[in-house]
Amino acid sequence: EADIYQTPRYLVIGTGKKITLECSQTMGHDKMYWYQQDPGMELHLIHYSYGVNSTEKGDLSSESTVSRIRTEHFPLTLESARPSHTSQYLCASSESISLFFGPGTRLTVL
Amino acid sequence: TQLLEQSPQFLSIQEGENLTVYCNSSSVFSSLQWYRQEPGEGPVLLVTVVTGGEVKKLKRLTFQFGDARKDSSLHITAAQTGDTGLYLCAGEISTYKYIFGTGTRLKVLA
């Protein structure tokens, strides 16, 4: 079944920890995106990729990094988490002009 | 900075009432999408409009793209409790890159 997956769904960690948020899609889409969203608020683009070995920073400044070694996989890494990183992180993929979103990872940094 | 302003920000109505949500910008978009998001989940695509003046209907939902492709509206006829959620518009600002609106939180009361 074609879908987009994010793990973990919820994560609570202490300040200074390194974390990786996973995102995988089975639809073969070239384009993938990471958005950050505070509860009930708009989405802000933090990273995007148009294909393997292609990554760009979005409009919202972020201390995270991403990689795109395989078409289906687009992980996001925070080297040293801080309380200001507490938010919901949404991964999306696209083949044309419509985005398909994963369920999100809700991150809390204590 | 390109912005997509949505109004109203919050809306609480009785089941059976009609409502309209607006999405406005000073920027021109090559396409515009509407999404609905449930708590704890990622946004789900409702519709994509690409032509100025275009009107699309999805059951009780009617979407319109402004003639100048800078604004859009979503009209819901005879709202139901299942319509409750966060409604987000998203405009394509460059090829395959999107910005999201500020969101409209709709609550439909039984």
XYZ file of N, CA and C in Angstrom, chain A residues 2-80:
237
model
N 0.624 2.178 -0.910
C 1.400 3.409 -1.006
C 1.113 4.282 0.206
N 2.183 4.722 0.866
C 1.977 5.512 2.073
C 3.260 6.245 2.440
N 3.158 7.100 3.468
C 4.303 7.826 3.986
C 4.318 7.639 5.504
N 5.476 7.255 6.029
C 5.585 6.853 7.425
C 6.573 7.746 8.155
N 6.269 8.016 9.415
C 7.194 8.764 10.260
C 7.351 8.047 11.590
N 8.597 7.943 12.035
C 8.866 7.372 13.353
C 9.958 8.183 14.035
N 9.912 8.312 15.372
C 8.791 7.890 16.205
C 7.613 8.853 16.074
N 6.451 8.491 16.573
C 5.312 9.416 16.564
C 5.438 10.435 17.683
N 6.001 10.012 18.806
C 6.201 10.893 19.957
C 7.599 10.649 20.508
N 8.261 11.752 20.923
C 9.605 11.631 21.466
C 9.811 12.696 22.528
N 10.229 12.262 23.725
C 10.569 13.194 24.806
C 12.022 12.929 25.163
N 12.863 13.954 25.049
C 14.288 13.769 25.306
C 14.842 14.946 26.100
N 16.054 14.771 26.610
C 16.696 15.835 27.360
C 17.546 16.720 26.459
N 17.826 17.890 26.949
C 18.649 18.862 26.213
C 20.026 18.287 25.924
N 20.510 18.551 24.708
C 21.848 18.127 24.320
C 21.920 16.799 23.600
N 20.812 16.060 23.581
C 20.811 14.751 22.906
C 20.762 14.920 21.391
N 21.380 13.947 20.707
C 21.280 13.888 19.247
C 20.099 12.995 18.883
N 19.260 13.455 17.954
C 18.105 12.660 17.552
C 17.964 12.658 16.032
N 17.373 11.593 15.530
C 17.036 11.497 14.109
C 15.571 11.130 13.976
N 14.851 11.947 13.227
C 13.451 11.671 12.925
C 13.406 11.006 11.558
N 12.718 9.855 11.504
C 12.700 9.071 10.275
C 11.463 9.393 9.440
N 11.639 9.365 8.112
C 10.528 9.544 7.182
C 10.769 8.651 5.977
N 9.793 7.835 5.656
C 9.892 6.946 4.496
C 8.584 6.969 3.723
N 8.703 6.897 2.385
C 7.497 6.840 1.556
C 7.656 5.720 0.525
N 6.527 5.093 0.227
C 6.536 3.948 -0.679
C 5.928 4.284 -2.025
N 5.772 5.559 -2.314
C 5.100 5.984 -3.536
C 6.070 6.304 -4.668
N 7.376 6.227 -4.384
C 8.362 6.534 -5.409
C 8.440 7.997 -5.780
N 7.966 8.882 -4.889
C 7.984 10.310 -5.177
C 9.407 10.869 -5.139
N 9.700 11.762 -6.081
C 11.025 12.392 -6.101
C 11.147 13.480 -5.042
N 10.087 14.230 -4.834
C 10.156 15.401 -3.964
C 9.709 15.061 -2.547
N 10.513 15.498 -1.580
C 10.168 15.294 -0.170
C 10.463 16.558 0.620
N 9.723 16.728 1.720
C 9.750 17.974 2.478
C 9.681 17.696 3.980
N 10.285 18.603 4.762
C 10.083 18.633 6.199
C 9.480 19.986 6.570
N 8.370 19.928 7.321
C 7.732 21.129 7.834
C 7.716 21.071 9.362
N 7.774 22.242 9.984
C 7.647 22.364 11.433
C 6.347 23.081 11.735
N 5.597 22.561 12.716
C 4.305 23.151 13.039
C 4.103 23.171 14.547
N 3.869 24.368 15.087
C 3.436 24.461 16.479
C 1.941 24.143 16.526
N 1.436 23.627 17.664
C 0.049 23.132 17.714
C -0.984 24.105 17.157
N -1.743 23.648 16.179
C -2.822 24.443 15.614
C -2.394 25.634 14.787
N -1.121 25.670 14.438
C -0.595 26.837 13.728
C -0.201 26.458 12.293
N 0.307 27.443 11.554
C 0.705 27.192 10.171
C 1.961 26.326 10.110
N 2.227 25.783 8.940
C 3.408 24.962 8.721
C 4.532 25.819 8.152
N 5.743 25.577 8.612
C 6.912 26.295 8.111
C 7.881 25.300 7.480
N 8.293 25.577 6.251
C 9.198 24.689 5.525
C 10.611 24.818 6.084
N 11.221 23.697 6.490
C 12.582 23.743 7.020
C 13.588 23.062 6.093
N 13.193 22.041 5.359
C 14.085 21.390 4.397
C 13.254 20.792 3.262
N 13.865 20.682 2.071
C 13.214 19.970 0.994
C 14.249 19.331 0.089
N 13.782 18.369 -0.697
C 14.659 17.616 -1.589
C 13.889 17.299 -2.859
N 14.539 17.489 -3.998
C 13.904 17.193 -5.276
C 14.367 15.855 -5.856
N 15.233 15.169 -5.105
C 15.677 13.869 -5.569
C 16.892 13.415 -4.776
N 17.403 12.239 -5.114
C 18.551 11.679 -4.408
C 19.742 12.646 -4.493
N 20.414 12.812 -3.365
C 21.590 13.681 -3.221
C 21.283 15.159 -3.432
N 20.011 15.544 -3.379
C 19.594 16.943 -3.497
C 18.873 17.360 -2.237
N 19.417 18.349 -1.505
C 18.730 18.874 -0.325
C 18.900 20.388 -0.286
N 17.854 21.075 0.192
C 17.872 22.535 0.287
C 17.259 22.947 1.612
N 17.701 24.093 2.139
C 17.081 24.650 3.342
C 15.827 25.408 2.951
N 14.852 25.363 3.839
C 13.603 26.068 3.594
C 13.640 27.483 4.112
N 12.457 28.058 4.292
C 12.354 29.456 4.689
C 12.580 29.662 6.174
N 12.297 28.657 6.987
C 12.458 28.790 8.430
C 13.849 28.318 8.811
N 14.593 29.193 9.478
C 15.935 28.828 9.916
C 15.862 27.646 10.871
N 16.668 26.661 10.635
C 16.638 25.457 11.463
C 18.045 24.958 11.710
N 18.285 24.424 12.904
C 19.584 23.851 13.219
C 19.656 22.386 12.862
N 18.634 21.867 12.216
C 18.609 20.474 11.817
C 19.287 20.284 10.468
N 19.630 19.029 10.166
C 20.182 18.676 8.867
C 19.403 17.493 8.311
N 19.460 17.313 6.992
C 18.760 16.214 6.335
C 19.701 15.541 5.360
N 19.315 14.338 4.929
C 20.049 13.622 3.896
C 19.049 12.910 2.993
N 19.460 12.659 1.761
C 18.577 11.944 0.812
C 19.469 11.008 -0.008
N 19.774 9.887 0.609
C 20.635 8.890 -0.044
C 19.798 7.932 -0.882
N 18.552 7.711 -0.456
C 17.631 6.842 -1.213
C 16.351 7.618 -1.482
N 15.702 7.326 -2.572
C 14.477 8.040 -2.962
C 13.432 7.987 -1.863
N 13.297 6.829 -1.219
C 12.188 6.630 -0.294
C 12.459 7.141 1.116
N 13.679 7.591 1.419
C 14.065 7.860 2.794
C 14.596 9.292 2.928
N 14.086 10.054 3.914
C 14.473 11.465 4.071
C 14.555 11.780 5.560
N 15.596 11.325 6.251
C 15.685 11.539 7.697
C 16.136 12.950 8.061
N 15.699 13.405 9.219
C 16.061 14.725 9.746
C 16.803 14.523 11.064
N 17.939 15.196 11.222
C 18.783 15.015 12.408
C 18.996 16.332 13.138
N 18.860 16.265 14.457
C 19.228 17.372 15.341
C 20.441 16.925 16.128
N 21.574 17.617 15.965
C 22.820 17.192 16.627
C 22.759 17.398 18.139
N 22.107 18.473 18.561
C 22.046 18.785 19.990
C 20.698 19.458 20.272
